[in-house]
Amino acid sequence: MGARPYTTAEPTPKAVTARKDVRVSVLSLDKAFGRGDAKVTAVDKVSFDIGRGEFVALLGPSGCGKSTILNMVAGLIPRTGGDILIDGKPMEQGQVRREIGYVFQRDTVFPWRSVEANVGYGLEIAGVPAGERRARVAEALDQVGLTAFAKAFPRTLSGGMRQRVALMRTLITQPEILLMDEPFGALDTHTKLEMHRILLQLWERERQTVLFVTHDLGEALTLADRIILLSARPGRLKEDFEVPLERPRDAVALRESPEFARLFSHIWHSLGEEFRKTKAE
Amino acid sequence: MASKQSSTTVLLWRVAILLLLLAVWQWGYDLRAFAALKPYVPSFLDPYFVSKPSEIWKSFLRLGCLTDRGGTLHGWSGMTACLAEDANNIWMATAVTLKNTFWGFLGGTLSGIAVGLILGRSDFLSRVFEPYIVAFNSIPRIALVPLIILMFGLGDISKIVTAWIVVFFVVFFNTFEGTRAVDRDQIAASRLLGANSWTVTRTVVIPSTLAWVFASLTPAVSFALIGVIVGEFIGAERGIGKLIVEAEARANASEMMVAIFVLMVVGILLAIGVRRIQAYLLRWQPQFDQASA
Ligand SMILES: Nc1ncnc2c1ncn2[C@@H]1O[C@H](COP(=O)(O)OP(=O)(O)O)[C@@H](O)[C@H]1O
Ligand SMILES: [Mg+2]
């Protein structure tokens, strides 16, 4: 199956022309599951782009197709229509790319590997020599305060610690594009804030291009430069706006600032409408 | 959790029951001497059928070449002479049965894992072979033993093949199920971290399937032993099964009991061995917390 030729007949989102250094372009992306009567349109003509080093949050109610979009960008599932461009080049269907890192919503830490073996996994299969691997794993564990648990098996760790392992397992391979699917969705509020602090710290250093899926407005505001708001199913692009909060941000202090509260309540009205729609179904 | 007190009590009860059973076995049938008790003594306690502990112990010492027929202890040279005289002495028989069990178990396990992984990872192959596997699996394995002996002779090979086939199916089905139960997100995570298809199999599918495989190994090792023993019943030159059949021909209950006890010990040791390996390899799983600590 050859790649579908890219045609300019599709409506080109204005952002593509406005932003110079575009890393990822999502063009008129469609996804339907099943056929005939059982057909479910999960994603409907969604277009947006992400600039180099930009942190974008994909925000929308549960079941609106956020994971589906992310999985198509990751090349994990085929798309029904539309194109995904990385550095301007179209991505082939079902292709997994080296420069993309992915952090799952579900716990995907390998339970049969110790913490250090989990974090070193990507380096191990890339054939990085053991000595260098050990040093990089040690550094990664140190960055997220897991040094003392290097030899432990995941079952002995809390949910927050396991998600830090998953995060470092991805970051250690130095992906330039980071896709995150509600990675902190299962954590309690306190642990979640702590993870935001850690993620912001790590991101400030490397400035990866991030697409971060969440249904939590506070989380999106805390982390992102830009928020892409999706409608309830089928997922359509509803709004696309910048987050006017300065960097570097302190995840905890930010939450207490009046600016944050003002932004939150402003956007909440738009989002609240979408949440009511999902509940009514 | 069990307190120290109660586990001591449990142990005391166990010992008491053991002693009671041994006593009934040893002297129960003698109670028929008392006319009043005679109707209450079941006839299966007849030493002709079940022997008695003291006789079994004597038979063990004699079969093991530790004493001569009169019951006096052999010296070193007496013992070696006695062992040389009987090619199927109890030690040799045990070693042969164990050896055949081991190779059958090993072969059946490895081939069961390999075929289970191959079919489990390929939808096409699993669909092609499904009817054959279902058909072959519905044959009671023991029914194949005479055929196997016909094909491979009275020697050790036929016993190994029997155990192999029995173990293969147990391990194969578990491995196959295991590959179906692998977490799809873990596979996706592995691919996204740069793994190709073989690396995914090696680093995700196999380790996560091992939990299923090992769950089948404890029954598999017992099945291997059963396979070997049945093979030895039907036609063999050596082995514990052969010893039992010979003792039966001579209506010698105590020798049969010796062989059965040896099998019991062998069975227990094999199960413990497998569980040890299991506990080490699955030390990442919560249920093996204690075993690995
Ligand atoms: N494999 C699938 N088969 C059928 N429907 C699916 C599948 N995956 C997702 N869906 C449907 O697509 C919609 C979007 O799902 P998803 O992308 O997981 O939503 P979100 O991540 O925003 O919560 C949901 O209604 C879901 O039921
Ligand atoms: Mg989701």
Coordinates of C-alpha atoms and ligand atoms in Angstrom, one line a residue:
Chain A
M1 CA 0.0 0.0 0.0
G2 CA 1.6 3.2 -1.1
A3 CA 1.3 6.5 0.7
R4 CA -1.7 8.6 -0.5
P5 CA -0.4 11.6 -2.5
Y6 CA -0.7 14.8 -0.6
T7 CA -3.0 17.2 -2.3
T8 CA -3.4 20.9 -1.5
A9 CA -7.1 20.7 -2.3
E10 CA -7.8 20.0 1.3
P11 CA -8.4 23.1 3.4
T12 CA -5.0 24.2 4.6
P13 CA -5.0 25.4 8.2
K14 CA -3.8 28.9 8.5
A15 CA -1.3 28.0 11.2
V16 CA 0.8 26.1 8.7
T17 CA 1.4 29.3 6.8
A18 CA 1.7 31.5 9.9
R19 CA 4.3 29.4 11.7
K20 CA 7.7 29.0 10.2
D21 CA 9.3 26.1 12.0
V22 CA 6.5 23.5 12.0
R23 CA 7.5 20.1 13.4
V24 CA 4.2 18.2 13.1
S25 CA 1.3 18.9 10.9
V26 CA -2.0 17.2 11.2
L27 CA -4.1 17.8 8.1
S28 CA -7.8 17.0 7.9
L29 CA -7.4 13.8 9.9
D30 CA -10.3 11.4 10.0
K31 CA -10.8 8.2 11.8
A32 CA -13.8 5.8 11.8
F33 CA -14.0 2.5 13.6
G34 CA -16.1 -0.4 12.2
R35 CA -18.2 -0.5 9.1
G36 CA -21.8 0.0 8.1
D37 CA -24.3 0.3 10.9
A38 CA -21.5 -0.3 13.5
K39 CA -19.4 2.6 12.1
V40 CA -18.3 5.1 14.7
T41 CA -16.7 8.3 13.6
A42 CA -14.1 9.0 16.3
V43 CA -12.2 11.9 14.7
D44 CA -13.6 14.2 12.1
K45 CA -11.4 16.5 9.9
V46 CA -9.0 17.6 12.6
S47 CA -6.2 19.9 11.6
F48 CA -3.5 21.6 13.6
D49 CA 0.2 21.9 13.7
I50 CA 2.9 22.0 16.3
G51 CA 6.0 24.1 16.1
R52 CA 9.4 23.0 17.0
G53 CA 9.9 22.9 20.8
E54 CA 6.3 23.7 21.4
F55 CA 4.2 22.2 24.2
V56 CA 0.7 21.6 22.9
A57 CA -2.1 20.2 25.0
L58 CA -4.9 18.3 23.3
L59 CA -7.9 18.9 25.5
G60 CA -11.4 17.4 25.3
P61 CA -13.9 15.4 27.2
S62 CA -13.5 11.6 27.6
G63 CA -14.2 9.6 24.4
C64 CA -13.8 12.5 22.1
G65 CA -11.0 10.9 20.2
K66 CA -7.9 12.3 21.8
S67 CA -6.1 8.9 22.2
T68 CA -7.1 8.0 18.6
I69 CA -5.5 11.2 17.3
L70 CA -2.3 10.5 19.3
N71 CA -2.2 6.9 18.2
M72 CA -2.4 8.0 14.5
V73 CA 0.4 10.5 15.0
A74 CA 2.5 7.8 16.7
G75 CA 1.8 5.5 13.8
L76 CA 0.2 2.9 16.0
I77 CA -3.1 2.8 14.2
P78 CA -3.9 3.5 10.5
R79 CA -5.9 6.7 9.7
T80 CA -9.1 6.7 7.6
G81 CA -8.3 9.9 5.9
G82 CA -6.1 13.0 6.0
D83 CA -2.3 13.4 6.4
I84 CA 0.3 13.7 9.1
L85 CA 3.5 15.5 8.2
I86 CA 6.6 15.4 10.2
D87 CA 9.1 18.0 9.2
G88 CA 7.0 18.5 6.1
K89 CA 7.2 14.9 5.0
P90 CA 4.1 12.7 4.9
M91 CA 4.1 9.8 7.4
E92 CA 3.3 6.4 6.0
Q93 CA 0.5 4.4 7.4
G94 CA 1.3 2.3 10.5
Q95 CA 4.9 3.5 10.6
V96 CA 6.6 3.9 13.9
R97 CA 9.3 6.6 13.9
R98 CA 12.5 6.9 15.8
E99 CA 12.2 10.6 16.8
I100 CA 8.8 10.0 18.4
G101 CA 8.5 9.1 22.1
Y102 CA 5.2 8.0 23.6
V103 CA 4.0 7.8 27.2
F104 CA 0.8 5.8 27.7
Q105 CA -2.2 6.4 29.8
R106 CA -2.2 2.9 31.1
D107 CA 0.7 1.5 33.1
T108 CA 3.0 0.0 30.5
V109 CA 6.1 -0.5 32.6
F110 CA 7.5 -4.0 32.1
P111 CA 6.8 -5.8 35.4
W112 CA 9.5 -8.4 34.8
R113 CA 12.2 -5.8 34.6
S114 CA 13.7 -3.9 37.5
V115 CA 13.4 -0.1 37.5
E116 CA 16.8 0.4 36.0
A117 CA 16.2 -2.3 33.3
N118 CA 13.0 -0.6 32.4
V119 CA 14.6 2.8 32.0
G120 CA 17.5 1.3 30.1
Y121 CA 15.3 -0.7 27.8
G122 CA 15.4 1.6 24.8
L123 CA 19.2 2.0 25.0
E124 CA 19.6 -1.8 25.4
I125 CA 17.7 -2.6 22.2
A126 CA 19.5 0.3 20.4
G127 CA 22.8 -1.5 21.3
V128 CA 24.2 1.2 23.6
P129 CA 27.2 -0.4 25.4
A130 CA 26.5 -1.5 29.0
G131 CA 28.9 1.1 30.6
E132 CA 27.3 4.1 28.9
R133 CA 23.9 2.7 29.5
R134 CA 24.5 2.4 33.2
A135 CA 25.7 6.0 33.4
R136 CA 22.7 7.3 31.5
V137 CA 20.2 5.2 33.5
A138 CA 21.7 6.4 36.7
E139 CA 21.4 10.0 35.6
A140 CA 17.8 9.5 34.5
L141 CA 16.9 7.9 37.8
D142 CA 18.5 10.7 39.6
Q143 CA 16.5 13.3 37.7
V144 CA 13.2 11.9 39.0
G145 CA 14.4 10.8 42.5
L146 CA 14.3 7.1 41.8
T147 CA 18.0 6.2 42.5
A148 CA 17.2 4.3 45.6
F149 CA 14.7 2.1 43.7
A150 CA 17.0 1.2 40.8
K151 CA 17.0 -2.5 41.6
A152 CA 13.4 -2.7 42.7
F153 CA 10.7 -4.4 40.6
P154 CA 7.8 -2.2 39.6
R155 CA 5.2 -4.0 41.7
T156 CA 6.9 -2.5 44.8
L157 CA 6.4 1.1 43.5
S158 CA 3.5 3.5 43.8
G159 CA 1.6 4.6 40.8
G160 CA 3.4 8.0 40.6
M161 CA 6.8 6.2 40.8
R162 CA 5.8 3.8 38.1
Q163 CA 4.8 6.7 35.8
R164 CA 8.1 8.3 36.4
V165 CA 9.8 5.1 35.3
A166 CA 7.6 5.1 32.2
L167 CA 8.5 8.8 31.5
M168 CA 12.2 8.2 31.9
R169 CA 12.1 5.0 29.8
T170 CA 10.8 7.2 27.0
L171 CA 12.9 10.3 27.6
I172 CA 16.2 8.4 27.9
T173 CA 16.0 7.7 24.2
Q174 CA 16.0 11.5 23.6
P175 CA 12.9 11.7 21.4
E176 CA 12.5 15.0 19.7
I177 CA 8.7 14.6 19.6
L178 CA 7.0 13.5 22.7
L179 CA 3.4 12.2 22.7
M180 CA 1.8 11.8 26.0
D181 CA -1.7 10.3 26.5
E182 CA -3.1 11.4 29.9
P183 CA 0.0 10.1 31.5
F184 CA -1.0 11.4 35.0
G185 CA -4.7 10.6 34.6
A186 CA -4.7 7.8 37.2
L187 CA -2.7 9.7 39.9
D188 CA -4.1 11.6 42.9
T189 CA -4.0 15.4 42.8
H190 CA -0.9 15.7 45.0
T191 CA 1.2 13.2 43.0
K192 CA -0.1 14.8 39.8
L193 CA 1.2 18.2 40.7
E194 CA 4.5 16.7 41.6
M195 CA 4.6 15.1 38.2
H196 CA 3.9 18.4 36.6
R197 CA 6.8 20.0 38.4
I198 CA 9.1 17.2 37.3
L199 CA 7.9 17.2 33.7
L200 CA 8.3 21.0 33.4
Q201 CA 11.8 20.8 34.8
L202 CA 12.8 18.1 32.3
W203 CA 11.1 19.8 29.4
E204 CA 12.8 23.1 30.1
R205 CA 16.2 21.4 29.6
E206 CA 15.4 19.6 26.3
R207 CA 12.5 21.6 24.9
Q208 CA 11.0 18.6 23.0
T209 CA 8.0 19.1 20.8
V210 CA 5.2 17.9 22.9
L211 CA 1.6 16.8 22.2
F212 CA 0.0 16.2 25.6
V213 CA -3.5 14.7 25.7
T214 CA -5.6 15.5 28.8
H215 CA -9.2 16.1 29.8
D216 CA -8.0 18.2 32.7
L217 CA -8.1 21.9 32.0
G218 CA -5.9 22.8 34.9
E219 CA -3.2 20.4 33.7
A220 CA -3.3 21.7 30.2
L221 CA -2.9 25.3 31.5
T222 CA -0.1 24.4 33.8
L223 CA 2.0 22.6 31.2
A224 CA 1.2 23.9 27.7
D225 CA 2.1 26.8 25.4
R226 CA -1.0 26.1 23.4
I227 CA -4.3 24.3 23.9
I228 CA -6.2 22.6 21.2
L229 CA -9.8 22.1 22.3
L230 CA -11.8 19.2 20.8
S231 CA -15.5 18.9 20.7
A232 CA -17.4 15.8 22.2
R233 CA -17.5 12.8 19.9
P234 CA -16.9 12.9 17.0
G235 CA -13.8 14.8 17.8
R236 CA -13.7 18.1 15.9
L237 CA -11.4 21.0 16.4
K238 CA -13.2 23.6 18.5
E239 CA -10.6 26.1 19.5
D240 CA -6.9 26.5 19.3
F241 CA -5.4 29.2 21.5
E242 CA -2.1 30.2 23.2
V243 CA -1.7 30.0 27.0
P244 CA -0.4 33.4 28.0
L245 CA 1.5 32.2 31.1
E246 CA 5.2 32.9 31.5
R247 CA 8.0 30.3 31.6
P248 CA 9.7 28.8 33.4
R249 CA 6.6 27.9 35.4
D250 CA 6.3 26.5 38.9
A251 CA 3.5 24.0 38.8
V252 CA 2.4 24.6 42.4
A253 CA 2.7 28.4 42.5
L254 CA 1.1 28.8 39.2
R255 CA -2.1 27.2 40.4
E256 CA -2.4 29.9 43.1
S257 CA -1.9 32.8 40.8
P258 CA -4.9 35.1 39.9
E259 CA -3.9 34.9 36.2
F260 CA -4.3 31.1 36.3
A261 CA -7.7 31.4 37.9
R262 CA -8.9 34.0 35.4
L263 CA -7.8 31.9 32.4
F264 CA -9.3 28.8 34.0
S265 CA -12.8 30.2 34.5
H266 CA -12.8 31.8 31.0
I267 CA -12.0 28.6 29.2
W268 CA -14.1 26.5 31.5
H269 CA -17.3 27.9 30.0
S270 CA -16.4 26.7 26.6
L271 CA -15.2 23.3 27.9
G272 CA -18.2 22.9 30.3
E273 CA -20.5 22.9 27.3
E274 CA -18.6 20.0 25.8
F275 CA -18.7 18.1 29.0
R276 CA -22.5 18.5 29.2
K277 CA -22.8 17.1 25.7
T278 CA -21.0 13.9 26.6
K279 CA -23.1 13.4 29.7
A280 CA -26.3 13.8 27.8
E281 CA -25.5 10.9 25.4
Chain B
M1 CA -1.6 -14.7 59.1
A2 CA -0.8 -17.9 61.0
S3 CA 0.7 -17.4 64.4
K4 CA 3.6 -19.4 65.6
Q5 CA 1.4 -21.2 68.1
S6 CA -1.0 -22.5 65.5
S7 CA 1.6 -23.6 63.1
T8 CA 3.2 -25.7 65.9
T9 CA -0.3 -27.2 66.5
V10 CA -0.7 -28.0 62.9
L11 CA 2.7 -29.7 62.8
L12 CA 1.8 -31.8 65.9
W13 CA -1.5 -32.9 64.3
R14 CA 0.3 -33.9 61.1
V15 CA 2.8 -36.0 63.0
A16 CA 0.1 -37.6 65.1
I17 CA -1.9 -38.5 62.0
L18 CA 1.2 -40.0 60.4
L19 CA 1.9 -42.1 63.4
L20 CA -1.7 -43.2 63.6
L21 CA -1.7 -44.2 59.9
L22 CA 1.6 -46.1 60.3
A23 CA 0.4 -47.9 63.4
V24 CA -2.9 -49.0 61.8
W25 CA -0.9 -50.1 58.7
Q26 CA 1.6 -52.0 60.8
W27 CA -0.7 -53.7 63.4
G28 CA -4.3 -53.1 62.2
Y29 CA -4.7 -56.4 60.5
D30 CA -3.4 -58.2 63.7
L31 CA -6.5 -56.9 65.5
R32 CA -8.4 -59.7 63.7
A33 CA -6.9 -62.0 66.4
F34 CA -9.5 -60.5 68.7
A35 CA -12.8 -62.1 67.7
A36 CA -14.8 -59.0 68.8
L37 CA -12.8 -56.7 66.6
K38 CA -12.6 -59.0 63.6
P39 CA -15.7 -57.6 61.7
Y40 CA -14.3 -54.1 62.0
V41 CA -11.0 -54.7 60.4
P42 CA -11.2 -54.1 56.6
S43 CA -9.7 -56.7 54.4
F44 CA -7.6 -54.3 52.4
L45 CA -5.3 -54.0 55.4
D46 CA -4.2 -57.5 54.6
P47 CA -0.4 -57.4 54.3
Y48 CA -0.7 -59.6 51.3
F49 CA -2.0 -56.5 49.4
V50 CA -0.5 -53.6 51.2
S51 CA 2.4 -55.1 53.1
K52 CA 3.3 -53.3 56.3
P53 CA 5.8 -50.5 57.2
S54 CA 8.3 -52.7 58.8
E55 CA 8.4 -55.1 55.8
I56 CA 8.5 -52.2 53.3
W57 CA 11.6 -50.8 55.2
K58 CA 13.3 -54.2 55.1
S59 CA 12.5 -54.6 51.4
F60 CA 13.9 -51.1 50.8
L61 CA 17.2 -52.0 52.6
R62 CA 17.5 -55.2 50.6
L63 CA 16.5 -53.7 47.2
G64 CA 18.9 -50.9 47.8
C65 CA 21.7 -53.4 48.5
L66 CA 22.2 -51.9 52.0
T67 CA 21.5 -55.3 53.7
D68 CA 21.6 -58.9 52.5
R69 CA 18.6 -61.1 52.3
G70 CA 19.0 -62.0 56.0
G71 CA 18.9 -58.4 57.0
T72 CA 22.5 -57.9 58.0
L73 CA 24.3 -54.8 56.8
H74 CA 26.5 -55.1 53.7
G75 CA 30.0 -53.9 53.8
W76 CA 31.3 -51.7 51.0
S77 CA 32.4 -54.6 48.9
G78 CA 29.2 -56.5 49.6
M79 CA 27.2 -53.6 48.5
T80 CA 29.0 -53.0 45.2
A81 CA 28.8 -56.7 44.4
C82 CA 25.1 -56.7 45.1
L83 CA 24.6 -53.6 42.9
A84 CA 26.5 -55.1 40.1
E85 CA 24.4 -58.2 40.3
D86 CA 21.1 -56.5 39.6
A87 CA 21.1 -54.1 36.6
N88 CA 17.7 -52.7 37.7
N89 CA 18.4 -52.2 41.4
I90 CA 16.4 -49.5 43.1
W91 CA 19.1 -46.8 42.7
M92 CA 19.6 -47.6 39.0
A93 CA 15.9 -47.8 38.4
T94 CA 15.4 -44.4 40.0
A95 CA 18.2 -42.9 38.1
V96 CA 16.8 -44.3 34.8
T97 CA 13.3 -43.1 35.5
L98 CA 14.5 -39.7 36.6
K99 CA 16.8 -39.4 33.5
N100 CA 13.9 -40.2 31.1
T101 CA 11.5 -37.9 33.0
F102 CA 14.1 -35.1 32.8
W103 CA 14.7 -35.4 29.0
G104 CA 11.1 -35.9 28.2
F105 CA 10.2 -32.9 30.4
L106 CA 12.9 -30.7 28.9
G107 CA 12.2 -31.7 25.3
G108 CA 8.4 -31.3 25.8
T109 CA 8.8 -28.0 27.5
L110 CA 11.2 -26.4 25.0
S111 CA 9.3 -27.6 22.0
G112 CA 5.9 -26.7 23.6
I113 CA 7.2 -23.2 24.3
A114 CA 8.6 -22.8 20.8
V115 CA 5.5 -24.1 18.9
G116 CA 3.2 -22.1 21.3
L117 CA 5.2 -18.9 20.6
I118 CA 5.2 -19.5 16.8
L119 CA 1.5 -20.2 16.5
G120 CA 0.6 -17.6 19.1
R121 CA 2.4 -14.9 17.2
S122 CA 1.0 -15.9 13.8
D123 CA -2.7 -15.7 13.2
F124 CA -2.3 -17.5 9.9
L125 CA -0.4 -20.5 11.2
S126 CA -2.7 -20.9 14.3
R127 CA -5.7 -20.9 12.1
V128 CA -4.2 -23.5 9.7
F129 CA -3.1 -25.9 12.4
E130 CA -6.0 -25.5 14.8
P131 CA -8.1 -28.5 13.7
Y132 CA -5.0 -30.8 13.7
I133 CA -4.1 -29.7 17.2
V134 CA -7.6 -30.2 18.5
A135 CA -7.8 -33.6 16.9
F136 CA -4.4 -34.8 18.1
N137 CA -5.1 -33.4 21.6
S138 CA -8.3 -35.4 22.0
I139 CA -6.4 -38.6 21.8
P140 CA -5.7 -39.8 25.4
R141 CA -1.9 -39.7 25.4
I142 CA -1.6 -43.0 27.2
A143 CA -3.3 -44.8 24.3
L144 CA -0.2 -43.9 22.2
V145 CA 2.3 -45.7 24.5
P146 CA 2.1 -49.2 22.9
L147 CA 2.6 -47.5 19.5
I148 CA 5.5 -45.5 20.7
I149 CA 7.1 -48.6 22.2
L150 CA 6.6 -50.4 18.9
M151 CA 8.3 -47.6 17.1
F152 CA 11.1 -46.8 19.5
G153 CA 11.7 -50.1 21.2
L154 CA 11.9 -51.2 24.8
G155 CA 14.8 -48.8 25.6
D156 CA 14.8 -45.4 27.1
I157 CA 13.9 -43.5 23.9
S158 CA 10.3 -44.7 24.0
K159 CA 9.9 -43.4 27.6
I160 CA 11.4 -40.1 26.7
V161 CA 9.1 -39.7 23.7
T162 CA 6.0 -40.6 25.8
A163 CA 6.9 -38.0 28.4
W164 CA 7.8 -35.5 25.7
I165 CA 4.4 -35.8 24.0
V166 CA 2.5 -35.5 27.3
V167 CA 4.5 -32.5 28.4
F168 CA 4.4 -30.9 25.0
F169 CA 0.7 -30.4 24.9
V170 CA 0.4 -29.1 28.4
V171 CA 3.1 -26.5 27.8
F172 CA 2.0 -25.7 24.2
F173 CA -1.5 -24.8 25.2
N174 CA -0.4 -22.6 28.1
T175 CA 2.2 -20.8 26.0
F176 CA -0.3 -20.2 23.2
E177 CA -2.8 -18.8 25.7
G178 CA 0.0 -16.7 27.2
T179 CA 0.9 -15.1 23.9
R180 CA -2.7 -14.1 23.5
A181 CA -2.8 -12.4 26.9
V182 CA 0.2 -10.2 26.3
D183 CA -0.7 -6.5 27.0
R184 CA -1.0 -4.8 23.6
D185 CA 0.1 -1.5 25.0
Q186 CA 3.3 -3.1 26.3
I187 CA 4.0 -4.3 22.8
A188 CA 3.3 -0.8 21.4
A189 CA 5.6 0.7 24.0
S190 CA 8.3 -1.6 23.0
R191 CA 7.9 -0.9 19.2
L192 CA 7.9 2.9 20.0
L193 CA 11.2 2.5 21.8
G194 CA 12.7 1.0 18.7
A195 CA 12.1 -2.7 18.9
N196 CA 11.6 -4.8 15.8
S197 CA 9.3 -7.8 15.6
W198 CA 11.9 -10.3 17.0
T199 CA 12.9 -7.9 19.7
V200 CA 9.3 -7.5 20.8
T201 CA 9.0 -11.3 20.9
R202 CA 12.2 -11.7 22.9
T203 CA 11.8 -8.8 25.4
V204 CA 8.0 -8.5 25.8
V205 CA 6.1 -11.6 24.5
I206 CA 8.4 -14.2 26.0
P207 CA 8.8 -12.7 29.5
S208 CA 5.1 -12.0 29.8
T209 CA 4.2 -15.4 28.5
L210 CA 6.6 -17.1 30.9
A211 CA 4.1 -16.6 33.7
W212 CA 1.7 -18.8 31.9
V213 CA 4.3 -21.3 30.9
F214 CA 5.6 -21.7 34.4
A215 CA 2.1 -22.2 35.7
S216 CA 2.0 -25.3 33.5
L217 CA 5.4 -26.7 34.5
T218 CA 4.4 -28.1 37.9
P219 CA 1.6 -30.3 36.4
A220 CA 3.9 -30.9 33.4
V221 CA 6.6 -32.5 35.5
S222 CA 4.2 -34.8 37.2
F223 CA 2.8 -35.7 33.8
A224 CA 6.3 -36.5 32.5
L225 CA 6.8 -38.9 35.4
I226 CA 3.4 -40.5 34.7
G227 CA 4.3 -40.9 31.0
V228 CA 7.6 -42.6 31.8
I229 CA 6.1 -44.9 34.4
V230 CA 3.3 -46.0 32.1
G231 CA 5.9 -46.6 29.3
E232 CA 7.9 -48.8 31.7
F233 CA 4.7 -50.7 32.7
I234 CA 4.0 -51.6 29.1
G235 CA 7.5 -52.5 28.0
A236 CA 10.9 -51.7 29.4
E237 CA 14.2 -53.1 30.4
R238 CA 14.8 -50.8 33.4
G239 CA 13.2 -48.2 35.6
I240 CA 10.9 -48.0 38.6
G241 CA 7.8 -48.9 36.5
K242 CA 9.6 -52.1 35.5
L243 CA 10.4 -52.8 39.2
I244 CA 6.7 -52.4 40.0
V245 CA 5.5 -54.7 37.2
E246 CA 8.1 -57.4 38.3
A247 CA 7.1 -57.2 41.9
E248 CA 3.5 -57.5 40.9
A249 CA 4.3 -60.7 38.9
R250 CA 5.8 -62.1 42.1
A251 CA 2.9 -60.8 44.2
N252 CA 5.4 -59.0 46.3
A253 CA 3.5 -56.1 47.9
S254 CA 6.3 -54.8 49.9
E255 CA 8.6 -54.3 46.9
M256 CA 5.8 -52.6 45.1
M257 CA 5.4 -50.3 48.1
V258 CA 9.1 -49.5 48.1
A259 CA 8.8 -48.5 44.4
I260 CA 5.7 -46.4 45.1
F261 CA 7.4 -44.6 48.0
V262 CA 10.5 -43.9 45.8
L263 CA 8.2 -42.4 43.2
M264 CA 6.5 -40.3 45.8
V265 CA 9.9 -38.9 46.9
V266 CA 10.9 -38.4 43.3
G267 CA 7.6 -36.6 42.5
I268 CA 8.0 -34.3 45.5
L269 CA 11.6 -33.4 44.7
L270 CA 10.8 -32.7 41.1
A271 CA 7.9 -30.4 42.1
I272 CA 10.1 -28.6 44.6
G273 CA 12.8 -28.2 41.9
V274 CA 10.4 -26.7 39.4
R275 CA 8.9 -24.4 42.0
R276 CA 12.3 -23.1 42.9
I277 CA 13.1 -22.2 39.3
Q278 CA 9.7 -20.8 38.9
A279 CA 10.0 -18.6 42.0
Y280 CA 13.3 -17.2 40.8
L281 CA 12.3 -16.5 37.2
L282 CA 9.0 -15.0 38.3
R283 CA 10.3 -13.0 41.2
W284 CA 8.8 -9.9 39.7
Q285 CA 5.3 -11.2 40.3
P286 CA 3.5 -10.4 43.6
Q287 CA 2.5 -14.0 44.4
F288 CA 6.2 -15.1 44.5
D289 CA 7.1 -12.5 47.2
Q290 CA 7.7 -15.0 49.9
A291 CA 9.5 -17.5 47.8
S292 CA 12.1 -15.1 46.5
A293 CA 12.7 -13.2 49.7
Ligands
LIG1 N1 -10.5 0.1 18.6 C1 -11.7 0.8 18.6 N2 -12.8 0.3 18.1 C2 -14.0 0.9 18.1 N3 -14.2 2.1 18.7 C3 -13.1 2.7 19.2 C4 -11.9 2.1 19.3 N4 -11.0 2.9 19.9 C5 -11.7 4.0 20.2 N5 -13.0 3.9 19.8 C6 -14.1 4.9 20.0 O1 -13.6 6.1 19.5 C7 -14.0 7.2 20.4 C8 -12.7 7.9 20.8 O2 -11.9 7.1 21.6 P1 -10.6 7.7 22.3 O3 -9.7 8.2 21.3 O4 -10.0 6.6 23.1 O5 -11.1 8.9 23.2 P2 -10.4 9.7 24.4 O6 -9.0 9.3 24.4 O7 -10.6 11.1 24.0 O8 -11.1 9.4 25.7 C9 -14.7 6.6 21.6 O9 -16.1 6.7 21.4 C10 -14.3 5.1 21.5 O10 -15.4 4.3 21.9
MG2 MG -7.9 8.3 25.9

